[in-house]
Short mmCIF file of C-alpha atoms in Angstrom, two decimals:
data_model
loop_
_atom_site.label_atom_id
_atom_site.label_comp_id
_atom_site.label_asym_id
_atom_site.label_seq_id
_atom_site.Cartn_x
_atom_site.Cartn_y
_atom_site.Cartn_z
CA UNK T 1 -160.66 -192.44 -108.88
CA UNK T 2 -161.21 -194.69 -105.73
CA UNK T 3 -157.54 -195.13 -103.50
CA UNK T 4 -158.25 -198.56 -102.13
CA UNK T 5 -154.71 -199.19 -101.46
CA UNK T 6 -151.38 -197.40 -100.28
CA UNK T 7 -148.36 -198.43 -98.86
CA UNK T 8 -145.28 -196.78 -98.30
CA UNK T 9 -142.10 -198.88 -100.74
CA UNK T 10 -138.86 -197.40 -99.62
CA UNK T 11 -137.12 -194.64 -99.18
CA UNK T 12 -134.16 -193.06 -101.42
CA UNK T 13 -131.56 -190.77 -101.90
CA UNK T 14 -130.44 -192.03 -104.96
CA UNK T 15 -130.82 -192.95 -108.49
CA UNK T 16 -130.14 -197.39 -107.55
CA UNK T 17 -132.37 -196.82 -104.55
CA UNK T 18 -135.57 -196.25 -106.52
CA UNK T 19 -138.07 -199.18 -107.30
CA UNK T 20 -136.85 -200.69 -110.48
CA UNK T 21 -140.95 -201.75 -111.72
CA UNK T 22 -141.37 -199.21 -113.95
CA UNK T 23 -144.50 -198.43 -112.78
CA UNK T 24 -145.56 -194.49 -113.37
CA UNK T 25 -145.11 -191.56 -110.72
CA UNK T 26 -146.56 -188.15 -109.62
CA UNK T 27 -144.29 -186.36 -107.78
CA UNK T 28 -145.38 -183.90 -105.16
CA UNK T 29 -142.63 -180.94 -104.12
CA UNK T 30 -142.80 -177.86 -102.12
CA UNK T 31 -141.26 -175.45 -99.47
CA UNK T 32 -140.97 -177.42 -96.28
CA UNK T 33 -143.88 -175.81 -93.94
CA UNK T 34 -145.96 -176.43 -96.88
CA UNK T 35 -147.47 -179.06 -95.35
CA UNK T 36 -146.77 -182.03 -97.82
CA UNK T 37 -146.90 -184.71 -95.82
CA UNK T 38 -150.50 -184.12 -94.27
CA UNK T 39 -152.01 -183.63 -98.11
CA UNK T 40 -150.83 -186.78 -99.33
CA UNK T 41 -152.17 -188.46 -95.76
CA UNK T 42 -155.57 -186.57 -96.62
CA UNK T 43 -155.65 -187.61 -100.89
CA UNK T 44 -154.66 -190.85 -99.57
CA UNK T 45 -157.31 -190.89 -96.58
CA UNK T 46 -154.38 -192.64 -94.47
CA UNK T 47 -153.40 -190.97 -91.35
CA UNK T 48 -149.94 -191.55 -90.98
CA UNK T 49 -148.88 -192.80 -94.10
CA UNK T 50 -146.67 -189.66 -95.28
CA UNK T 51 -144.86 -188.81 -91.50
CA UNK T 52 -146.30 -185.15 -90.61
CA UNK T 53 -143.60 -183.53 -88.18
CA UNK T 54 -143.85 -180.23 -85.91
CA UNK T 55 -140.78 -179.22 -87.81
CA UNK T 56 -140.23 -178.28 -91.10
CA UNK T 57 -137.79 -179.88 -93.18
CA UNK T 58 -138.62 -183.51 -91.53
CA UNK T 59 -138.68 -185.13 -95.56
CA UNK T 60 -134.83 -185.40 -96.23
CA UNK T 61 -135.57 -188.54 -98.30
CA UNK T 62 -137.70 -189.67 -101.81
CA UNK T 63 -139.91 -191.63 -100.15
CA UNK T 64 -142.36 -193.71 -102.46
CA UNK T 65 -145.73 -195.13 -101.67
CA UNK T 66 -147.97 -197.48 -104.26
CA UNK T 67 -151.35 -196.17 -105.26
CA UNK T 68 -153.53 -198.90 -105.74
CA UNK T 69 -150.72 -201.45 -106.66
CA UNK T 70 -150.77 -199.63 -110.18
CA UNK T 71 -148.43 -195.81 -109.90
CA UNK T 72 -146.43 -194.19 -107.05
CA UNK T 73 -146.88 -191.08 -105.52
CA UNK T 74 -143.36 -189.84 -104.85
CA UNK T 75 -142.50 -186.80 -101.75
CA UNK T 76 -139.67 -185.28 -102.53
CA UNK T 77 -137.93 -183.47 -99.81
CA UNK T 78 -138.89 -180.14 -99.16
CA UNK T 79 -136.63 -176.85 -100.12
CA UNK T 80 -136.27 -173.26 -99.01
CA UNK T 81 -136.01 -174.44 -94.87
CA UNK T 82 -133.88 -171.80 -93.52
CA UNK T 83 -132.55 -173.58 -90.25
CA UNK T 84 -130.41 -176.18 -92.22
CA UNK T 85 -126.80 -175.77 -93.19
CA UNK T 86 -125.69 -174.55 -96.56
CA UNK T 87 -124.69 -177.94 -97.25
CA UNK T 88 -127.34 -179.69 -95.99
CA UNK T 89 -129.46 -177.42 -98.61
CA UNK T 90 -127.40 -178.30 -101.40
CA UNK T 91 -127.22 -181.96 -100.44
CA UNK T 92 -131.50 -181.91 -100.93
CA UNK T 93 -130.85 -180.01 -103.81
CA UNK T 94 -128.90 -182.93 -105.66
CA UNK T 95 -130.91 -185.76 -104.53
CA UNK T 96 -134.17 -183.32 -105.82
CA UNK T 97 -132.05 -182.45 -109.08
CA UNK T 98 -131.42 -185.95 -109.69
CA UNK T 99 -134.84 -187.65 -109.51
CA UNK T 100 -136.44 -184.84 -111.57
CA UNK T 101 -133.92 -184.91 -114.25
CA UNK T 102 -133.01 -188.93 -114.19
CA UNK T 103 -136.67 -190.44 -113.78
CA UNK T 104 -138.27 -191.88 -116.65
CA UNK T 105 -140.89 -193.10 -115.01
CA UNK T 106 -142.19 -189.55 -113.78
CA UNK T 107 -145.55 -188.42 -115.59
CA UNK T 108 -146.33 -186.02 -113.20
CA UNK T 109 -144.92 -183.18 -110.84
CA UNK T 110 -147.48 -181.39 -107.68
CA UNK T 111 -146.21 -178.13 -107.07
CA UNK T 112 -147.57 -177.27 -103.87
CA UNK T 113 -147.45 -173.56 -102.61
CA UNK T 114 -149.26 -172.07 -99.06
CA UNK T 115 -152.26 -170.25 -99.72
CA UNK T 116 -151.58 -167.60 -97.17
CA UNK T 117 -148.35 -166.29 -98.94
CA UNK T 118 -147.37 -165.18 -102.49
CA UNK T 119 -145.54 -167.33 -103.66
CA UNK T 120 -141.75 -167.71 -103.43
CA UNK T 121 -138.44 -166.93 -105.26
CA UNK T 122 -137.99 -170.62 -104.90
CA UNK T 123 -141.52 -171.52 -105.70
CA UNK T 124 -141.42 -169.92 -109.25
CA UNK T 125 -137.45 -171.24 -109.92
CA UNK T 126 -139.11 -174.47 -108.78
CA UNK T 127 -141.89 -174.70 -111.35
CA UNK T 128 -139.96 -173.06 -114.22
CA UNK T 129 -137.65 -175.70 -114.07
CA UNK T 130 -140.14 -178.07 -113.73
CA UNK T 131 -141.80 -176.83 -117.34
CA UNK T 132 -138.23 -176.80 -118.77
CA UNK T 133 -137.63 -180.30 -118.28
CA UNK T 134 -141.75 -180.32 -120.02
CA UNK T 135 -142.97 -181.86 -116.96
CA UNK T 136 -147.12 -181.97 -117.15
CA UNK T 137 -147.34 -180.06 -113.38
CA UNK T 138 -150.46 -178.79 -111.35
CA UNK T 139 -149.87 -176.12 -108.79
CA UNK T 140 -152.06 -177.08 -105.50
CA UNK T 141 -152.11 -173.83 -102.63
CA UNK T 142 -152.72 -175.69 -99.68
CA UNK T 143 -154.16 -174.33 -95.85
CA UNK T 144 -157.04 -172.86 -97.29
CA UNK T 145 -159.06 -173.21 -94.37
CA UNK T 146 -156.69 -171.01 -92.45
CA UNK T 147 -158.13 -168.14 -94.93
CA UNK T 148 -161.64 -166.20 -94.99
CA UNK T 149 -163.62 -166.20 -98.72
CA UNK T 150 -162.38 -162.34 -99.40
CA UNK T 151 -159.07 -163.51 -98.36
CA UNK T 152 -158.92 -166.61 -100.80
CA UNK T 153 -160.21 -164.65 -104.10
CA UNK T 154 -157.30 -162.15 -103.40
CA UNK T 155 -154.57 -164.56 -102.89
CA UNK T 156 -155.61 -166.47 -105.86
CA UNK T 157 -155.48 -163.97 -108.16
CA UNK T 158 -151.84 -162.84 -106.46
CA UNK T 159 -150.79 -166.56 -106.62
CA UNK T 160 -151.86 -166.71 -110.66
CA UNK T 161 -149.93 -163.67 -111.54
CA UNK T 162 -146.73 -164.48 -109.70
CA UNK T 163 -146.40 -168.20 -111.06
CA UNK T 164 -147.84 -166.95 -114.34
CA UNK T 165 -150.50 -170.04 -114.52
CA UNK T 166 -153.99 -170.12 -115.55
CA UNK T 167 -156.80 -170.78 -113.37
CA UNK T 168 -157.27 -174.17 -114.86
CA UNK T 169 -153.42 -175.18 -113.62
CA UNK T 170 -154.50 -174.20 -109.61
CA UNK T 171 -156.32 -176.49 -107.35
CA UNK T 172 -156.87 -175.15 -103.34
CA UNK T 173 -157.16 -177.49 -100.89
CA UNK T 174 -157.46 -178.17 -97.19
CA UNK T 175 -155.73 -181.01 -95.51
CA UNK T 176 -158.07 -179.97 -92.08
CA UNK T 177 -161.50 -180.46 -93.77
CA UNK T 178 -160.53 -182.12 -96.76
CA UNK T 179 -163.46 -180.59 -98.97
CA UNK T 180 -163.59 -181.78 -102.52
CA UNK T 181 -160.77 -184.24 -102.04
CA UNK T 182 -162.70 -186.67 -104.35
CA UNK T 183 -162.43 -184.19 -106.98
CA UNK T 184 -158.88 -183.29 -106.71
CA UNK T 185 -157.81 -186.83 -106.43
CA UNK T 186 -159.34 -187.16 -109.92
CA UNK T 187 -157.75 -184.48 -111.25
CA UNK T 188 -153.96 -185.38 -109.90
CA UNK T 189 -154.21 -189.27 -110.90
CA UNK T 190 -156.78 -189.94 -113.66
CA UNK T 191 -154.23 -188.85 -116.30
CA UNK T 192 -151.27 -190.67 -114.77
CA UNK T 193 -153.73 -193.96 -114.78
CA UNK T 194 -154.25 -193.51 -118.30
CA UNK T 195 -150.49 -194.33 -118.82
CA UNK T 196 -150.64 -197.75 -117.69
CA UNK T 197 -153.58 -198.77 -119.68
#
């Protein structure tokens, strides 16, 4: 799939703030120093489309940006940050909670997890509710250029058992050098663009 277009639509913290067009979405979530915003800036090959901040935790909002006038990729605000209030926590919780649960239009969720780390408690609570709800989901372990070869093959096989997923369901990727973007580009949205034919 070619992206010859992306803009960001609005922003949204609730269910009468989302675009009303019915058109289809992919969802990307993850821990907030999962680097979320600088994937969808490399898929998109857009530089500052998704804001990338020095902090994590920057994504407090649904923020929605049209793919080729036809679907929206959707970043959700990033969990697990440490250095928020409880309530400030709970508050991304609900607006997370709701869009999952409420949105029709959702075909799609990208779990993203760090390729450096086993995966988290909230990582795995994450993607078993996403299957609950019978969400189709991919799991993408991003920074993978931060890792040597040996390094990878061991932290796949320790990311696979802890999220119980089969290799098919994992996808590594680099933001930095953006190797085999085309590839996983066609693997995130090709099935999402068969919903609006």
């Amino acid at each position: 799939m070619l992206i010859k277009q992306c803009e960001f639509i609005t922003s949204a913290v609730k269910r009468t703030q989302y675009p009303i067009d019915n058109r289809p979405e992919i969802a990307f979530v993850g821990r907030s120093n999962v680097g979320k915003s600088s994937i969808i800036n490399a898929l998109t090959m857009r530089k500052n489309l998704a804001k990338v901040g020095n902090t994590p935790g920057k994504t407090r909002l649904i923020n929605f940006f049209l793919i080729n006038n036809e679907f929206y990729l959707v970043d959700l605000p990033g969990y697990g940050y440490a250095k928020v209030s409880k309530v400030e926590r709970k508050k991304w919780g609900e607006i997370i909670e709701e869009y999952l649960t409420q949105r029709e239009n959702l075909k799609k969720v990208v779990l993203l997890v760090d390729s450096r780390h086993k995966p988290t408690e909230d990582d795995i609570l994450m993607l078993n509710w996403i299957r609950h709800y019978g969400y189709n989901v991919t799991v993408v372990a991003t920074k993978i250029d931060k890792l040597t070869k040996n390094e990878l093959r061991k932290n796949e096989s320790i990311i696979r058992e802890t999220l119980k997923i089969d290799k098919e369901e994992l996808y590594f990727f680099s933001s930095t050098t953006r190797v085999d973007r085309e590839k996983l580009v066609d693997n995130l949205f090709d099935d999402v663009l068969e919903t609006v034919e």
